[in-house]
Amino acid sequence: EAQVTQNPRYLITVTGKKLTVTCSQNMNHEYMSWYRQDPGLGLRQIYYSMNVEVTDKGDVPEGYKVSRKEKRNFPLILESPSPNQTSLYFCASSADRADTQYFGPGTRLTVL
Amino acid sequence: AQTVTQSQPEMSVQEAETVTLSCTYDTSENNYYLFWYKQPPSRQMILVIRQEAYKQQNATENRFSVNFQKAAKSFSLKISDSQLGDTAMYFCAFMFYTGNQFYFGTGTSLTVIP
C-alpha cells in the first residue's frame, strides 16, 4: 500500500530535549516536505526536499533541521524544542513538486 | 511570502445542496499552480483538485469544480450535491510555476448538515 508514515503520532516532551520525528514514504517520490498546522494559521511549510541531499527552507524553518540521506526518509529534528513549537506536524511527498502531495497521518507534538 | 486568503473560516450547507468556498491569492507571476486540499476529521489531507494557471479551462473532479478567475486572482471551489462525507476543513494552496515552495491558506471549515 502506497503511504507516508510518521512516527511518533503523539509526543509530549519538555523544553530543550532534542527530538526527531521520522517520515518515510514507499512511493519512490522525489519531493518531500514538512508542514506545521496551527489553529487560524493553516499549514505552513517548514522545509522541503527536491531529492536526496537537496533540502531548502520553507516559510517557518527556525528551530528545525531536516536531512535527506535516503530518498524514502525525511526526518524532522528539533534540537532544542520550545513551547511555541507545540503543533500538529505533517510530512508529505509527491512524485514531482507540483504533483499530488500524499500526506502522513500527522504528529501531535506538545512541548511543556 | 506568498499570500493565500480564505475569507470564510466556517461554512455550512444542507445535504444535496451546492456550496462555494472562496480563495484569493496575491502574485505578480503569470504561471503557477493552485490546489484545493481536504482535511476530514480523521486529519488525513487529501488533494481535491488542481489547476494550472496557464490553462483557461476550469478543473473538474466529479462533484468538485473550480471557478478560476486569473485576472481577479480568485480560485473558488464549488461542491455540488453535498454529502455528509464532505464535512472537512478545506485548504487552498499555491505554488509558483518555477518554485518549489507551497503556500497554504488558513482553511475553511465546512459542515454538511443532514
mmCIF file of N, CA, C and O in Angstrom, chain B residues 17-82:
data_model
loop_
_atom_site.group_PDB
_atom_site.id
_atom_site.type_symbol
_atom_site.label_atom_id
_atom_site.label_comp_id
_atom_site.label_asym_id
_atom_site.label_seq_id
_atom_site.Cartn_x
_atom_site.Cartn_y
_atom_site.Cartn_z
ATOM 1 N N GLU B 17 -27.222 20.074 -1.338
ATOM 2 C CA GLU B 17 -27.154 21.428 -1.874
ATOM 3 C C GLU B 17 -25.742 21.699 -2.408
ATOM 4 O O GLU B 17 -24.821 20.888 -2.281
ATOM 5 N N THR B 18 -25.589 22.884 -3.004
ATOM 6 C CA THR B 18 -24.301 23.303 -3.564
ATOM 7 C C THR B 18 -23.702 24.400 -2.706
ATOM 8 O O THR B 18 -24.411 25.256 -2.185
ATOM 9 N N VAL B 19 -22.393 24.348 -2.543
ATOM 10 C CA VAL B 19 -21.689 25.353 -1.739
ATOM 11 C C VAL B 19 -20.427 25.768 -2.471
ATOM 12 O O VAL B 19 -19.811 24.965 -3.185
ATOM 13 N N THR B 20 -20.052 27.033 -2.280
ATOM 14 C CA THR B 20 -18.829 27.567 -2.902
ATOM 15 C C THR B 20 -17.916 28.133 -1.835
ATOM 16 O O THR B 20 -18.322 28.974 -1.037
ATOM 17 N N LEU B 21 -16.667 27.660 -1.850
ATOM 18 C CA LEU B 21 -15.648 28.142 -0.915
ATOM 19 C C LEU B 21 -14.720 29.094 -1.671
ATOM 20 O O LEU B 21 -14.262 28.770 -2.776
ATOM 21 N N SER B 22 -14.423 30.209 -1.076
ATOM 22 C CA SER B 22 -13.633 31.212 -1.790
ATOM 23 C C SER B 22 -12.155 31.150 -1.414
ATOM 24 O O SER B 22 -11.791 30.729 -0.310
ATOM 25 N N CYS B 23 -11.334 31.559 -2.353
ATOM 26 C CA CYS B 23 -9.888 31.635 -2.148
ATOM 27 C C CYS B 23 -9.355 32.730 -3.069
ATOM 28 O O CYS B 23 -9.668 32.745 -4.263
ATOM 29 N N THR B 24 -8.577 33.621 -2.516
ATOM 30 C CA THR B 24 -7.882 34.607 -3.340
ATOM 31 C C THR B 24 -6.403 34.538 -3.014
ATOM 32 O O THR B 24 -6.002 34.070 -1.947
ATOM 33 N N TYR B 25 -5.588 34.991 -3.930
ATOM 34 C CA TYR B 25 -4.142 34.920 -3.740
ATOM 35 C C TYR B 25 -3.514 36.170 -4.325
ATOM 36 O O TYR B 25 -4.140 36.902 -5.106
ATOM 37 N N ASP B 26 -2.303 36.389 -3.942
ATOM 38 C CA ASP B 26 -1.620 37.613 -4.353
ATOM 39 C C ASP B 26 -0.306 37.226 -5.024
ATOM 40 O O ASP B 26 0.562 36.635 -4.379
ATOM 41 N N THR B 27 -0.167 37.531 -6.295
ATOM 42 C CA THR B 27 1.072 37.264 -7.001
ATOM 43 C C THR B 27 1.172 38.161 -8.221
ATOM 44 O O THR B 27 0.160 38.544 -8.788
ATOM 45 N N SER B 28 2.386 38.442 -8.614
ATOM 46 C CA SER B 28 2.620 39.186 -9.849
ATOM 47 C C SER B 28 3.102 38.247 -10.953
ATOM 48 O O SER B 28 3.298 38.670 -12.092
ATOM 49 N N GLU B 29 3.268 36.970 -10.587
ATOM 50 C CA GLU B 29 3.703 35.991 -11.572
ATOM 51 C C GLU B 29 2.536 35.606 -12.482
ATOM 52 O O GLU B 29 1.362 35.754 -12.122
ATOM 53 N N ASN B 30 2.903 35.080 -13.658
ATOM 54 C CA ASN B 30 1.863 34.708 -14.608
ATOM 55 C C ASN B 30 1.558 33.215 -14.600
ATOM 56 O O ASN B 30 0.454 32.801 -14.958
ATOM 57 N N ASN B 31 2.552 32.427 -14.193
ATOM 58 C CA ASN B 31 2.383 30.970 -14.213
ATOM 59 C C ASN B 31 2.555 30.394 -12.814
ATOM 60 O O ASN B 31 3.553 30.661 -12.138
ATOM 61 N N TYR B 32 1.597 29.569 -12.430
ATOM 62 C CA TYR B 32 1.619 28.990 -11.091
ATOM 63 C C TYR B 32 0.616 27.850 -11.045
ATOM 64 O O TYR B 32 -0.125 27.606 -12.001
ATOM 65 N N TYR B 33 0.617 27.150 -9.934
ATOM 66 C CA TYR B 33 -0.332 26.061 -9.699
ATOM 67 C C TYR B 33 -1.218 26.435 -8.518
ATOM 68 O O TYR B 33 -0.763 27.061 -7.561
ATOM 69 N N LEU B 34 -2.446 25.980 -8.576
ATOM 70 C CA LEU B 34 -3.386 26.173 -7.477
ATOM 71 C C LEU B 34 -3.997 24.829 -7.103
ATOM 72 O O LEU B 34 -4.216 23.974 -7.972
ATOM 73 N N PHE B 35 -4.266 24.661 -5.839
ATOM 74 C CA PHE B 35 -4.762 23.390 -5.331
ATOM 75 C C PHE B 35 -5.857 23.630 -4.279
ATOM 76 O O PHE B 35 -5.856 24.648 -3.589
ATOM 77 N N TRP B 36 -6.727 22.658 -4.155
ATOM 78 C CA TRP B 36 -7.614 22.553 -3.000
ATOM 79 C C TRP B 36 -7.351 21.205 -2.340
ATOM 80 O O TRP B 36 -7.382 20.168 -3.004
ATOM 81 N N TYR B 37 -7.085 21.263 -1.033
ATOM 82 C CA TYR B 37 -6.908 20.058 -0.234
ATOM 83 C C TYR B 37 -8.020 19.991 0.798
ATOM 84 O O TYR B 37 -8.490 20.998 1.311
ATOM 85 N N LYS B 38 -8.389 18.766 1.129
ATOM 86 C CA LYS B 38 -9.455 18.500 2.100
ATOM 87 C C LYS B 38 -8.861 17.782 3.298
ATOM 88 O O LYS B 38 -8.032 16.871 3.139
ATOM 89 N N GLN B 39 -9.267 18.206 4.494
ATOM 90 C CA GLN B 39 -8.827 17.540 5.720
ATOM 91 C C GLN B 39 -10.065 17.162 6.539
ATOM 92 O O GLN B 39 -10.599 17.977 7.279
ATOM 93 N N PRO B 40 -10.532 15.916 6.425
ATOM 94 C CA PRO B 40 -11.684 15.481 7.210
ATOM 95 C C PRO B 40 -11.306 15.337 8.679
ATOM 96 O O PRO B 40 -10.136 15.512 9.037
ATOM 97 N N PRO B 41 -12.261 15.023 9.545
ATOM 98 C CA PRO B 41 -11.958 14.879 10.980
ATOM 99 C C PRO B 41 -10.848 13.873 11.275
ATOM 100 O O PRO B 41 -10.211 13.949 12.307
ATOM 101 N N SER B 42 -10.614 12.947 10.385
ATOM 102 C CA SER B 42 -9.515 11.980 10.568
ATOM 103 C C SER B 42 -8.137 12.631 10.474
ATOM 104 O O SER B 42 -7.125 12.008 10.799
ATOM 105 N N ARG B 43 -8.087 13.878 10.031
ATOM 106 C CA ARG B 43 -6.862 14.685 9.864
ATOM 107 C C ARG B 43 -6.072 14.355 8.600
ATOM 108 O O ARG B 43 -5.096 15.030 8.301
ATOM 109 N N GLN B 44 -6.493 13.330 7.882
ATOM 110 C CA GLN B 44 -5.766 12.943 6.679
ATOM 111 C C GLN B 44 -5.996 13.965 5.571
ATOM 112 O O GLN B 44 -7.111 14.214 5.174
ATOM 113 N N MET B 45 -4.925 14.562 5.060
ATOM 114 C CA MET B 45 -5.030 15.567 3.995
ATOM 115 C C MET B 45 -5.135 14.867 2.645
ATOM 116 O O MET B 45 -4.348 13.970 2.333
ATOM 117 N N ILE B 46 -6.073 15.317 1.828
ATOM 118 C CA ILE B 46 -6.315 14.675 0.537
ATOM 119 C C ILE B 46 -6.463 15.764 -0.523
ATOM 120 O O ILE B 46 -7.171 16.749 -0.319
ATOM 121 N N LEU B 47 -5.819 15.558 -1.663
ATOM 122 C CA LEU B 47 -5.987 16.512 -2.760
ATOM 123 C C LEU B 47 -7.385 16.395 -3.345
ATOM 124 O O LEU B 47 -7.855 15.302 -3.649
ATOM 125 N N VAL B 48 -8.048 17.532 -3.507
ATOM 126 C CA VAL B 48 -9.370 17.560 -4.115
ATOM 127 C C VAL B 48 -9.273 17.883 -5.599
ATOM 128 O O VAL B 48 -9.845 17.195 -6.450
ATOM 129 N N ILE B 49 -8.516 18.950 -5.902
ATOM 130 C CA ILE B 49 -8.466 19.409 -7.283
ATOM 131 C C ILE B 49 -7.224 20.265 -7.489
ATOM 132 O O ILE B 49 -6.715 20.873 -6.537
ATOM 133 N N ARG B 50 -6.754 20.308 -8.705
ATOM 134 C CA ARG B 50 -5.519 21.017 -9.055
ATOM 135 C C ARG B 50 -5.753 21.786 -10.351
ATOM 136 O O ARG B 50 -6.408 21.291 -11.270
ATOM 137 N N GLN B 51 -5.190 23.002 -10.412
ATOM 138 C CA GLN B 51 -5.366 23.850 -11.597
ATOM 139 C C GLN B 51 -4.028 24.471 -11.965
ATOM 140 O O GLN B 51 -3.315 24.967 -11.087
ATOM 141 N N GLU B 52 -3.709 24.440 -13.228
ATOM 142 C CA GLU B 52 -2.519 25.152 -13.705
ATOM 143 C C GLU B 52 -2.955 26.489 -14.280
ATOM 144 O O GLU B 52 -3.911 26.548 -15.065
ATOM 145 N N ALA B 53 -2.273 27.545 -13.919
ATOM 146 C CA ALA B 53 -2.730 28.897 -14.248
ATOM 147 C C ALA B 53 -2.789 29.164 -15.744
ATOM 148 O O ALA B 53 -3.594 29.979 -16.206
ATOM 149 N N TYR B 54 -1.953 28.477 -16.523
ATOM 150 C CA TYR B 54 -1.948 28.757 -17.955
ATOM 151 C C TYR B 54 -3.130 28.090 -18.665
ATOM 152 O O TYR B 54 -3.411 28.378 -19.821
ATOM 153 N N LYS B 55 -3.815 27.197 -17.964
ATOM 154 C CA LYS B 55 -4.987 26.536 -18.554
ATOM 155 C C LYS B 55 -6.231 27.372 -18.271
ATOM 156 O O LYS B 55 -6.557 27.629 -17.114
ATOM 157 N N GLN B 56 -6.927 27.772 -19.284
ATOM 158 C CA GLN B 56 -8.103 28.610 -19.098
ATOM 159 C C GLN B 56 -9.310 27.803 -18.629
ATOM 160 O O GLN B 56 -10.188 28.332 -17.955
ATOM 161 N N GLN B 57 -9.332 26.531 -18.987
ATOM 162 C CA GLN B 57 -10.469 25.710 -18.622
ATOM 163 C C GLN B 57 -10.438 25.391 -17.136
ATOM 164 O O GLN B 57 -9.399 24.990 -16.596
ATOM 165 N N ASN B 58 -11.571 25.542 -16.480
ATOM 166 C CA ASN B 58 -11.661 25.242 -15.063
ATOM 167 C C ASN B 58 -11.592 23.740 -14.812
ATOM 168 O O ASN B 58 -12.257 22.960 -15.485
ATOM 169 N N ALA B 59 -10.804 23.363 -13.807
ATOM 170 C CA ALA B 59 -10.656 21.946 -13.471
ATOM 171 C C ALA B 59 -11.939 21.424 -12.817
ATOM 172 O O ALA B 59 -12.629 22.146 -12.093
ATOM 173 N N THR B 60 -12.202 20.147 -13.077
ATOM 174 C CA THR B 60 -13.384 19.481 -12.515
ATOM 175 C C THR B 60 -13.011 18.067 -12.105
ATOM 176 O O THR B 60 -12.267 17.390 -12.816
ATOM 177 N N GLU B 61 -13.506 17.659 -10.937
ATOM 178 C CA GLU B 61 -13.333 16.291 -10.456
ATOM 179 C C GLU B 61 -14.649 15.851 -9.844
ATOM 180 O O GLU B 61 -14.969 16.159 -8.709
ATOM 181 N N ASN B 62 -15.445 15.154 -10.641
ATOM 182 C CA ASN B 62 -16.748 14.662 -10.166
ATOM 183 C C ASN B 62 -17.603 15.811 -9.650
ATOM 184 O O ASN B 62 -17.943 16.716 -10.397
ATOM 185 N N ARG B 63 -17.944 15.825 -8.369
ATOM 186 C CA ARG B 63 -18.823 16.866 -7.820
ATOM 187 C C ARG B 63 -18.070 18.157 -7.483
ATOM 188 O O ARG B 63 -18.687 19.141 -7.058
ATOM 189 N N PHE B 64 -16.776 18.135 -7.648
ATOM 190 C CA PHE B 64 -15.947 19.285 -7.285
ATOM 191 C C PHE B 64 -15.483 20.017 -8.548
ATOM 192 O O PHE B 64 -14.992 19.383 -9.482
ATOM 193 N N SER B 65 -15.652 21.307 -8.546
ATOM 194 C CA SER B 65 -15.173 22.104 -9.673
ATOM 195 C C SER B 65 -14.658 23.435 -9.134
ATOM 196 O O SER B 65 -14.972 23.827 -8.016
ATOM 197 N N VAL B 66 -13.837 24.082 -9.948
ATOM 198 C CA VAL B 66 -13.308 25.374 -9.533
ATOM 199 C C VAL B 66 -13.781 26.454 -10.491
ATOM 200 O O VAL B 66 -14.106 26.190 -11.652
ATOM 201 N N ASN B 67 -13.806 27.664 -9.969
ATOM 202 C CA ASN B 67 -14.031 28.848 -10.787
ATOM 203 C C ASN B 67 -12.750 29.663 -10.685
ATOM 204 O O ASN B 67 -12.510 30.356 -9.687
ATOM 205 N N PHE B 68 -11.907 29.536 -11.696
ATOM 206 C CA PHE B 68 -10.600 30.180 -11.708
ATOM 207 C C PHE B 68 -10.707 31.481 -12.479
ATOM 208 O O PHE B 68 -10.942 31.488 -13.694
ATOM 209 N N GLN B 69 -10.534 32.578 -11.781
ATOM 210 C CA GLN B 69 -10.590 33.908 -12.377
ATOM 211 C C GLN B 69 -9.196 34.521 -12.243
ATOM 212 O O GLN B 69 -8.869 35.112 -11.207
ATOM 213 N N LYS B 70 -8.382 34.354 -13.275
ATOM 214 C CA LYS B 70 -6.970 34.726 -13.171
ATOM 215 C C LYS B 70 -6.790 36.227 -12.945
ATOM 216 O O LYS B 70 -5.969 36.644 -12.131
ATOM 217 N N ALA B 71 -7.523 37.029 -13.658
ATOM 218 C CA ALA B 71 -7.367 38.478 -13.527
ATOM 219 C C ALA B 71 -7.737 38.942 -12.118
ATOM 220 O O ALA B 71 -7.103 39.849 -11.566
ATOM 221 N N ALA B 72 -8.725 38.306 -11.539
ATOM 222 C CA ALA B 72 -9.171 38.657 -10.197
ATOM 223 C C ALA B 72 -8.379 37.927 -9.123
ATOM 224 O O ALA B 72 -8.584 38.170 -7.933
ATOM 225 N N LYS B 73 -7.497 37.015 -9.536
ATOM 226 C CA LYS B 73 -6.698 36.211 -8.614
ATOM 227 C C LYS B 73 -7.610 35.495 -7.621
ATOM 228 O O LYS B 73 -7.409 35.550 -6.402
ATOM 229 N N SER B 74 -8.577 34.805 -8.196
ATOM 230 C CA SER B 74 -9.569 34.105 -7.401
ATOM 231 C C SER B 74 -9.650 32.656 -7.839
ATOM 232 O O SER B 74 -9.571 32.338 -9.037
ATOM 233 N N PHE B 75 -9.826 31.774 -6.875
ATOM 234 C CA PHE B 75 -9.822 30.328 -7.160
ATOM 235 C C PHE B 75 -10.823 29.662 -6.216
ATOM 236 O O PHE B 75 -10.460 29.049 -5.228
ATOM 237 N N SER B 76 -12.089 29.754 -6.528
ATOM 238 C CA SER B 76 -13.114 29.226 -5.629
ATOM 239 C C SER B 76 -13.435 27.771 -5.953
ATOM 240 O O SER B 76 -13.305 27.322 -7.097
ATOM 241 N N LEU B 77 -13.850 27.056 -4.945
ATOM 242 C CA LEU B 77 -14.189 25.632 -5.066
ATOM 243 C C LEU B 77 -15.696 25.467 -4.907
ATOM 244 O O LEU B 77 -16.269 25.907 -3.908
ATOM 245 N N LYS B 78 -16.314 24.828 -5.876
ATOM 246 C CA LYS B 78 -17.742 24.545 -5.818
ATOM 247 C C LYS B 78 -17.949 23.064 -5.580
ATOM 248 O O LYS B 78 -17.376 22.225 -6.295
ATOM 249 N N ILE B 79 -18.739 22.762 -4.566
ATOM 250 C CA ILE B 79 -19.091 21.376 -4.264
ATOM 251 C C ILE B 79 -20.572 21.218 -4.550
ATOM 252 O O ILE B 79 -21.413 21.873 -3.927
ATOM 253 N N SER B 80 -20.893 20.374 -5.485
ATOM 254 C CA SER B 80 -22.287 20.117 -5.867
ATOM 255 C C SER B 80 -22.791 18.877 -5.152
ATOM 256 O O SER B 80 -22.019 17.978 -4.807
ATOM 257 N N ASP B 81 -24.118 18.830 -4.946
ATOM 258 C CA ASP B 81 -24.726 17.659 -4.319
ATOM 259 C C ASP B 81 -23.952 17.259 -3.056
ATOM 260 O O ASP B 81 -23.459 16.131 -2.910
ATOM 261 N N SER B 82 -23.830 18.199 -2.141
ATOM 262 C CA SER B 82 -23.007 17.983 -0.937
ATOM 263 C C SER B 82 -23.419 16.724 -0.191
ATOM 264 O O SER B 82 -24.611 16.414 -0.037
#
